Short mmCIF file of C-alpha atoms in Angstrom, two decimals:
data_model
loop_
_atom_site.label_atom_id
_atom_site.label_comp_id
_atom_site.label_asym_id
_atom_site.label_seq_id
_atom_site.Cartn_x
_atom_site.Cartn_y
_atom_site.Cartn_z
CA MET A 1 -0.01 0.08 -0.19
CA PRO A 2 1.35 3.07 -1.02
CA GLU A 3 4.28 4.32 1.26
CA HIS A 4 6.80 5.96 1.62
CA ASP A 5 8.96 8.73 2.83
CA ARG A 6 11.32 10.23 0.65
CA PRO A 7 14.93 10.11 1.68
CA GLY A 8 15.98 13.12 3.69
CA ARG A 9 17.91 13.57 6.72
CA PRO A 10 19.87 10.68 8.06
CA ARG A 11 18.01 8.05 9.98
CA PRO A 12 18.51 7.90 13.68
CA ARG A 13 19.33 4.13 14.62
CA ARG A 14 19.32 4.14 18.30
CA ARG A 15 17.48 1.51 20.27
CA VAL A 16 14.81 2.95 22.57
CA ARG A 17 12.56 1.64 25.31
CA GLY A 18 10.16 3.42 27.39
CA THR A 19 6.83 5.57 27.17
CA ARG A 20 5.80 8.82 25.65
CA THR A 21 2.42 10.55 25.97
CA ALA A 22 1.16 12.43 22.72
CA LEU A 23 -2.14 13.80 22.22
CA ALA A 24 -2.41 16.63 19.51
CA ALA A 25 -4.92 18.47 17.52
CA LEU A 26 -6.42 16.86 14.40
CA ALA A 27 -4.64 16.95 11.08
CA GLY A 28 -1.78 19.19 11.20
CA ALA A 29 -0.65 21.15 8.01
CA LEU A 30 1.76 18.76 6.29
CA LEU A 31 2.67 18.40 2.73
CA LEU A 32 2.45 15.37 0.91
CA GLY A 33 5.25 12.81 1.65
CA ALA A 34 6.74 9.49 0.59
CA CYS A 35 9.02 6.90 1.49
CA THR A 36 10.48 5.94 -1.96
CA GLN A 37 13.45 3.44 -1.95
CA PRO A 38 15.43 4.67 -5.01
CA GLY A 39 17.57 2.44 -7.09
CA THR A 40 15.86 -0.88 -6.25
CA ALA A 41 15.63 -3.46 -9.05
CA PRO A 42 12.49 -5.41 -9.58
CA ALA A 43 12.86 -8.87 -8.19
CA ALA A 44 12.18 -11.66 -10.33
CA ALA A 45 8.97 -13.19 -10.09
CA PRO A 46 6.41 -15.81 -11.90
CA ALA A 47 4.15 -14.45 -14.41
CA ALA A 48 0.71 -13.26 -13.11
CA ALA A 49 -2.43 -14.74 -14.29
CA PRO A 50 -4.02 -12.43 -16.98
CA ALA A 51 -6.81 -10.02 -15.69
CA GLY A 52 -10.34 -11.26 -16.43
CA SER A 53 -9.31 -14.78 -16.65
CA PRO A 54 -12.12 -17.32 -16.32
CA LEU A 55 -13.11 -18.73 -12.95
CA PRO A 56 -14.14 -21.97 -11.92
CA THR A 57 -17.96 -22.28 -10.95
CA ALA A 58 -18.68 -21.09 -7.54
CA SER A 59 -19.27 -24.37 -5.85
CA GLN A 60 -15.50 -25.11 -6.75
CA THR A 61 -14.36 -22.27 -4.75
CA PRO A 62 -12.91 -24.04 -1.31
CA ASP A 63 -12.42 -22.36 2.05
CA GLY A 64 -8.76 -21.24 2.31
CA THR A 65 -8.85 -19.65 -1.26
CA LEU A 66 -6.79 -16.48 -1.10
CA LEU A 67 -8.29 -12.91 -2.56
CA VAL A 68 -5.78 -10.22 -3.30
CA ALA A 69 -6.30 -6.60 -4.62
CA ASP A 70 -4.42 -5.96 -7.75
CA PHE A 71 -2.75 -2.38 -7.42
CA GLY A 72 -1.63 -2.75 -11.01
CA ALA A 73 -4.57 -3.60 -12.51
CA ASP A 74 -8.38 -3.01 -11.77
CA THR A 75 -9.07 -6.52 -10.32
CA VAL A 76 -9.00 -8.64 -7.46
CA THR A 77 -7.35 -12.12 -7.96
CA PHE A 78 -8.67 -15.37 -6.34
CA VAL A 79 -5.62 -17.58 -5.69
CA ASP A 80 -5.35 -21.19 -4.64
CA PRO A 81 -2.67 -21.30 -2.06
CA ARG A 82 -1.25 -24.32 -3.80
CA ARG A 83 -1.47 -23.68 -7.30
CA GLY A 84 -1.55 -19.88 -7.69
CA ALA A 85 -3.91 -17.66 -9.61
CA ILE A 86 -7.28 -19.05 -10.60
CA GLY A 87 -9.11 -16.03 -12.10
CA SER A 88 -9.79 -12.37 -11.36
CA VAL A 89 -12.94 -9.78 -11.06
CA PRO A 90 -12.84 -6.28 -12.29
CA VAL A 91 -13.68 -3.89 -9.39
CA GLY A 92 -12.01 -0.36 -10.40
CA ARG A 93 -8.92 1.30 -10.96
CA ALA A 94 -5.66 0.59 -8.58
CA PRO A 95 -7.62 -1.39 -5.76
CA TYR A 96 -5.54 -1.18 -2.23
CA GLY A 97 -7.14 -2.87 0.68
CA LEU A 98 -9.85 -5.21 1.02
CA ALA A 99 -11.99 -6.60 3.79
CA VAL A 100 -14.34 -9.74 3.77
CA GLY A 101 -17.27 -10.20 5.81
CA ALA A 102 -19.00 -13.39 7.30
CA ASP A 103 -21.54 -13.20 4.39
CA GLY A 104 -18.70 -13.72 1.98
CA ARG A 105 -18.89 -10.16 0.48
CA ALA A 106 -15.56 -8.41 -0.14
CA TRP A 107 -15.40 -4.32 0.11
CA VAL A 108 -12.51 -3.17 -1.89
CA ALA A 109 -11.14 0.27 -1.72
CA THR A 110 -10.12 1.44 -5.26
CA ALA A 111 -9.31 4.92 -6.75
CA GLU A 112 -12.92 5.06 -8.06
CA GLY A 113 -14.86 3.79 -5.15
CA VAL A 114 -15.38 0.76 -2.93
CA ALA A 115 -16.27 -2.28 -4.78
CA VAL A 116 -18.40 -4.96 -3.48
CA VAL A 117 -17.75 -8.45 -4.63
CA ASP A 118 -19.53 -11.62 -3.81
CA THR A 119 -16.50 -14.04 -3.22
CA ARG A 120 -18.92 -17.04 -3.65
CA THR A 121 -20.26 -16.37 -7.20
CA ARG A 122 -17.22 -14.28 -7.88
CA THR A 123 -19.04 -11.29 -9.12
CA ARG A 124 -19.05 -7.54 -8.50
CA LEU A 125 -22.35 -6.65 -6.83
CA ALA A 126 -21.92 -2.79 -6.61
CA ARG A 127 -19.12 0.05 -6.51
CA VAL A 128 -20.03 2.64 -3.79
CA PRO A 129 -18.63 6.30 -5.02
CA TYR A 130 -16.90 8.05 -2.53
CA ARG A 131 -18.68 11.32 -1.00
CA THR A 132 -15.35 13.09 -0.85
CA THR A 133 -14.25 15.47 -3.60
CA GLY A 134 -10.87 16.55 -4.42
CA THR A 135 -9.24 13.20 -4.80
CA GLY A 136 -7.94 14.05 -8.19
CA PRO A 137 -8.15 11.89 -11.48
CA VAL A 138 -8.69 8.13 -11.22
CA THR A 139 -5.18 6.91 -11.71
CA GLY A 140 -2.79 4.31 -10.18
CA GLY A 141 0.48 4.94 -8.43
CA GLU A 142 1.55 5.24 -4.62
CA TYR A 143 0.06 8.84 -4.34
CA ARG A 144 -3.13 8.28 -6.23
CA GLY A 145 -6.22 9.59 -4.29
CA GLY A 146 -8.89 7.25 -3.27
CA GLY A 147 -9.55 4.43 -0.71
CA MET A 148 -6.57 2.81 0.97
CA GLY A 149 -7.02 1.20 4.36
CA ILE A 150 -10.47 -0.53 4.97
CA ALA A 151 -12.20 -2.54 7.50
CA LEU A 152 -15.58 -3.85 8.46
CA SER A 153 -17.44 -3.40 11.85
CA PRO A 154 -17.96 -6.73 13.70
CA ASP A 155 -21.42 -6.90 12.79
CA GLY A 156 -20.89 -6.17 9.24
CA ALA A 157 -23.16 -3.10 9.29
CA ARG A 158 -20.76 -0.86 8.29
CA ALA A 159 -17.44 -0.71 6.16
CA TYR A 160 -14.94 2.12 7.25
CA VAL A 161 -12.63 3.31 4.26
CA GLY A 162 -9.75 5.77 4.77
CA VAL A 163 -9.76 7.82 1.51
CA ASN A 164 -6.51 9.81 0.51
CA VAL A 165 -7.14 13.43 -0.70
CA PRO A 166 -3.79 14.46 -2.11
CA GLY A 167 -2.14 17.56 -0.70
CA THR A 168 -4.25 17.55 2.31
CA THR A 169 -5.76 15.63 5.13
CA GLY A 170 -7.80 12.38 4.37
CA VAL A 171 -11.07 11.39 5.48
CA LEU A 172 -12.78 8.25 6.90
CA GLU A 173 -16.11 7.46 4.72
CA VAL A 174 -18.53 5.25 6.72
CA ILE A 175 -20.39 2.96 4.50
CA ASP A 176 -24.30 1.50 5.32
CA THR A 177 -23.44 -2.08 4.15
CA ALA A 178 -27.16 -2.89 3.64
CA LYS A 179 -27.62 0.20 1.52
CA ALA A 180 -24.27 0.31 -0.04
CA GLU A 181 -23.85 4.08 0.30
CA VAL A 182 -21.85 6.33 2.35
CA GLY A 183 -23.60 7.71 5.30
CA ALA A 184 -20.96 9.83 6.95
CA VAL A 185 -17.41 11.39 6.19
CA VAL A 186 -14.97 11.97 9.21
CA PRO A 187 -11.65 14.03 8.88
CA VAL A 188 -8.48 12.01 9.95
CA GLY A 189 -4.88 12.15 8.91
CA ARG A 190 -3.02 12.36 5.70
CA ARG A 191 -2.53 9.31 3.47
CA PRO A 192 -4.73 6.79 5.64
CA PHE A 193 -2.71 3.46 5.08
CA ASP A 194 -4.79 1.38 7.42
CA VAL A 195 -8.22 1.17 9.20
CA ASP A 196 -8.84 -1.08 12.06
CA VAL A 197 -11.69 -1.54 14.54
CA SER A 198 -11.81 -2.49 17.93
CA GLN A 199 -12.84 -6.01 19.15
CA ASP A 200 -16.37 -4.55 20.18
CA GLY A 201 -16.73 -2.33 17.21
CA SER A 202 -17.03 0.87 19.44
CA GLU A 203 -13.96 2.34 17.79
CA VAL A 204 -12.22 2.76 14.59
CA TYR A 205 -8.52 3.55 14.21
CA VAL A 206 -7.20 5.25 11.05
CA THR A 207 -3.26 5.23 10.52
CA GLY A 208 -2.18 8.37 8.90
CA HIS A 209 1.21 7.60 7.51
CA ASP A 210 1.98 11.37 6.41
CA SER A 211 0.72 12.95 9.68
CA PHE A 212 2.48 10.70 12.14
CA ASP A 213 -0.73 9.77 13.91
CA VAL A 214 -3.76 7.42 14.54
CA THR A 215 -7.12 8.97 14.79
CA VAL A 216 -9.52 7.34 16.94
CA VAL A 217 -13.01 7.70 15.83
CA PRO A 218 -15.90 6.54 18.23
CA ALA A 219 -18.68 4.60 15.99
CA GLY A 220 -21.20 6.11 17.80
CA THR A 221 -20.41 9.78 18.03
CA LEU A 222 -17.90 9.96 14.99
CA ARG A 223 -16.18 12.63 16.74
CA PRO A 224 -12.13 12.11 15.92
CA ARG A 225 -9.31 12.10 18.33
CA ARG A 226 -5.87 12.44 17.22
CA ILE A 227 -2.80 10.59 18.79
CA GLU A 228 0.52 11.22 17.62
CA VAL A 229 2.56 7.99 16.92
CA ALA A 230 6.11 8.91 16.55
CA PRO A 231 8.73 6.85 18.45
CA TYR A 232 11.40 8.56 16.42
CA GLY A 233 9.96 12.19 16.72
CA THR A 234 8.62 14.04 13.68
CA GLU A 235 11.84 15.87 12.81
CA GLY A 236 12.21 15.61 8.86
CA GLY A 237 8.54 16.02 8.32
CA LEU A 238 7.70 14.65 4.95
CA GLY A 239 11.29 13.97 4.27
CA SER A 240 11.33 11.55 7.04
CA TRP A 241 11.23 7.58 6.46
CA LEU A 242 10.02 6.90 9.93
CA LYS A 243 6.35 7.11 9.90
CA PRO A 244 3.42 4.84 10.75
CA HIS A 245 2.06 2.33 8.22
CA TYR A 246 -0.16 -0.38 9.37
CA ALA A 247 -1.50 -1.45 12.82
CA ALA A 248 -2.92 -4.45 14.62
CA VAL A 249 -5.54 -4.33 17.55
CA ARG A 250 -4.28 -6.87 20.20
CA PRO A 251 -7.22 -8.64 21.51
CA ALA A 252 -5.94 -9.31 25.04
CA ASP A 253 -6.01 -5.52 25.95
CA GLY A 254 -7.19 -3.48 22.91
CA MET A 255 -3.50 -1.99 22.30
CA LEU A 256 -2.60 -0.97 18.86
CA LEU A 257 0.49 -2.44 17.67
CA LEU A 258 2.55 -0.46 15.14
CA PRO A 259 5.99 -1.56 14.14
CA PHE A 260 8.85 1.03 13.02
CA GLU A 261 11.95 0.17 11.00
CA GLY A 262 12.39 -3.48 12.54
CA GLU A 263 13.55 -1.61 15.67
CA ARG A 264 10.76 -0.15 17.52
CA LEU A 265 7.04 -1.48 18.09
CA ALA A 266 4.94 1.37 19.28
CA VAL A 267 2.44 -0.21 21.82
CA VAL A 268 -0.69 2.53 21.76
CA ASP A 269 -3.38 2.72 24.35
CA PRO A 270 -6.10 4.21 22.38
CA ARG A 271 -7.87 5.37 25.54
CA THR A 272 -5.22 7.39 26.96
CA GLY A 273 -3.05 8.19 23.91
CA ARG A 274 0.21 6.84 25.76
CA THR A 275 2.70 4.95 23.69
CA THR A 276 4.99 2.41 24.96
CA VAL A 277 8.05 1.74 22.92
CA GLU A 278 9.48 -2.03 22.60
CA GLU A 279 12.53 -3.46 20.96
CA LEU A 280 12.24 -5.15 17.60
CA THR A 281 15.12 -6.99 16.02
CA ALA A 282 14.74 -7.14 12.39
CA GLU A 283 16.30 -3.83 11.40
CA THR A 284 14.08 -3.43 8.14
CA HIS A 285 11.58 -0.81 6.94
CA GLN A 286 8.30 -2.32 7.90
CA HIS A 287 4.82 -2.09 6.45
CA GLY A 288 1.96 -4.88 6.76
CA VAL A 289 0.85 -6.61 10.08
CA ALA A 290 -1.27 -9.39 10.95
CA LEU A 291 -2.20 -11.34 14.36
CA THR A 292 -2.51 -14.93 14.62
CA ALA A 293 -5.28 -16.65 16.89
CA ASP A 294 -2.58 -17.50 19.54
CA GLY A 295 -1.42 -13.78 19.76
CA ARG A 296 1.60 -13.85 17.46
CA LEU A 297 2.23 -10.63 15.56
CA LEU A 298 3.57 -10.93 12.08
CA VAL A 299 5.43 -8.10 10.53
CA VAL A 300 6.38 -7.47 6.92
CA GLY A 301 9.95 -6.11 6.16
CA THR A 302 10.50 -4.42 2.95
CA GLY A 303 14.30 -3.84 3.08
CA ALA A 304 16.64 -1.25 4.00
CA VAL A 305 15.60 2.16 3.05
CA GLU A 306 19.19 3.41 2.24
CA PRO A 307 22.05 0.93 1.11
CA GLY A 308 24.01 -0.15 4.23
CA LYS A 309 21.54 1.11 6.73
CA GLY A 310 19.45 -1.87 7.37
CA LYS A 311 18.84 -5.16 6.55
CA GLY A 312 16.89 -6.95 3.46
CA PRO A 313 13.07 -7.79 3.32
CA SER A 314 11.68 -10.24 5.99
CA LEU A 315 8.74 -11.58 7.88
CA THR A 316 8.86 -11.07 11.78
CA VAL A 317 7.16 -13.65 13.96
CA ARG A 318 6.87 -12.11 17.31
CA SER A 319 5.57 -14.29 20.25
CA PRO A 320 3.21 -12.44 22.84
CA ASP A 321 6.41 -12.66 25.31
CA GLY A 322 8.46 -10.57 23.00
CA ALA A 323 10.61 -13.54 21.50
CA GLU A 324 11.27 -12.94 17.68
CA ARG A 325 12.04 -15.22 14.67
CA VAL A 326 12.98 -13.17 11.56
CA TYR A 327 12.76 -15.06 8.16
CA PRO A 328 14.32 -13.51 5.21
CA LEU A 329 12.17 -12.92 2.10
CA ASP A 330 13.17 -12.66 -1.33
CA GLY A 331 12.22 -9.17 -2.54
CA PRO A 332 10.07 -6.42 -1.16
CA HIS A 333 6.73 -7.36 0.03
CA GLU A 334 3.87 -5.33 1.44
CA ASP A 335 0.82 -6.99 3.44
CA VAL A 336 0.29 -10.37 5.11
CA ALA A 337 -2.62 -12.74 6.08
CA VAL A 338 -2.65 -15.84 7.98
CA SER A 339 -4.13 -19.41 7.42
CA ARG A 340 -7.11 -20.39 9.45
CA ASP A 341 -5.09 -23.07 11.41
CA GLY A 342 -2.39 -20.16 12.03
CA ARG A 343 0.48 -22.50 10.63
CA THR A 344 1.05 -20.41 7.24
CA ALA A 345 1.61 -16.71 6.25
CA TYR A 346 0.65 -15.48 2.89
CA VAL A 347 2.80 -12.17 2.03
CA THR A 348 2.00 -9.99 -1.04
CA GLY A 349 4.83 -8.85 -3.36
CA GLY A 350 2.93 -5.94 -4.67
CA HIS A 351 5.07 -3.49 -2.83
CA THR A 352 4.20 0.07 -4.13
CA ARG A 353 7.88 1.14 -4.43
CA ASP A 354 10.36 -0.07 -6.99
CA GLY A 355 11.02 -3.77 -6.76
CA TYR A 356 7.35 -5.18 -6.32
CA TRP A 357 6.45 -8.43 -7.97
CA ASN A 358 3.35 -10.04 -9.03
CA GLY A 359 3.01 -12.80 -6.46
CA ILE A 360 2.81 -14.04 -3.01
CA THR A 361 5.41 -15.79 -0.76
CA VAL A 362 3.97 -18.61 1.12
CA VAL A 363 5.65 -18.92 4.74
CA ASP A 364 5.64 -22.12 6.94
CA LEU A 365 5.44 -20.24 10.44
CA ASP A 366 7.27 -22.99 12.03
CA THR A 367 10.29 -23.48 9.97
CA GLY A 368 10.41 -20.02 7.86
CA SER A 369 10.53 -22.21 4.71
CA GLY A 370 9.01 -20.17 1.97
CA ARG A 371 7.70 -20.59 -1.65
CA ARG A 372 6.70 -17.99 -4.44
CA LEU A 373 2.95 -18.32 -5.94
CA ALA A 374 2.12 -16.20 -8.77
CA ALA A 375 -0.85 -14.12 -7.80
CA GLY A 376 -2.42 -11.08 -9.81
CA SER A 377 -0.72 -7.91 -10.68
CA ARG A 378 1.15 -6.02 -7.89
CA PRO A 379 -1.01 -7.51 -5.17
CA LEU A 380 -1.43 -5.50 -1.96
CA GLY A 381 -4.37 -6.36 0.30
CA ILE A 382 -5.02 -9.74 0.95
CA ALA A 383 -7.74 -11.80 2.76
CA VAL A 384 -7.87 -15.59 3.43
CA LEU A 385 -11.68 -16.71 2.45
#
């Protein structure tokens, strides 16, 4: 999912433990920023299945099939985790994140609107236009306007999508899923990479990449509250590499977990705004996260942001007690999902910087062994059906 901080001043590499409290006003006046990694050569990859390729009948789609958002196309692709891509459905330009409900409907954030896909019949049911104006032309690329992170309420009644408005603060659009229409718009931070929902559905958390923050939005009042999340500080602004990307909500206590640089894990209390910083060991620029049912945190590492200043791409598997295993990956990756039995991770290769590739790495979480699988066009968001 688009990322990315332009290289600016040198990156501090100190290890830090401790706490900091940071509550600030919503949406500071920042310029549009990036985390572009210059000079990275694309990694070799298997060929992707062609967009719009025929699908098997709905009765042949088993549990455990993967669904990926093809940021390099206008489709979502269905993927057999053993054989690779089995076909795709058009949804709209440059799909980014996706969320799948218990009813089998996938809600896909694209540059054009939120597409609704029936994953059982593999058809697009609708595309909900954004209410927000100013998102610019419908296009691709890491800075494109339109939907980015997306999540569903636990009861499936609402879809929450973070909408990037280039050059200014973003918004959270709240979709009534029964009506398939936007019911409310809430201001949030800049470039909302990720959207998460609390276990009980009472709060929505929007990670603002370019504003160093998480916006807490109560589902009832929709009155946003900003929490700065900047364990390295905000010096360097849009030239900084050290911004938040993705978060996970820890079920045990509702804390938000946001990794930075394979060095620092920001543990944010959304009630108080307090951030506790724990040490990470991967030493790599980090993006996508996921939690297994037994509480392990999975973190995707994209590689060193500058030559000689960090390690290569990896997948970190962090136990609840803080013990870590770091498994190397071949080339940059972006997001991650976990199999229902918790034994396998699926890591998308559709990184938005140079070096992306058209597939998924399948990682055995016990051994760290991995294999590459062709899967769509620059796949970003991923879900297990």
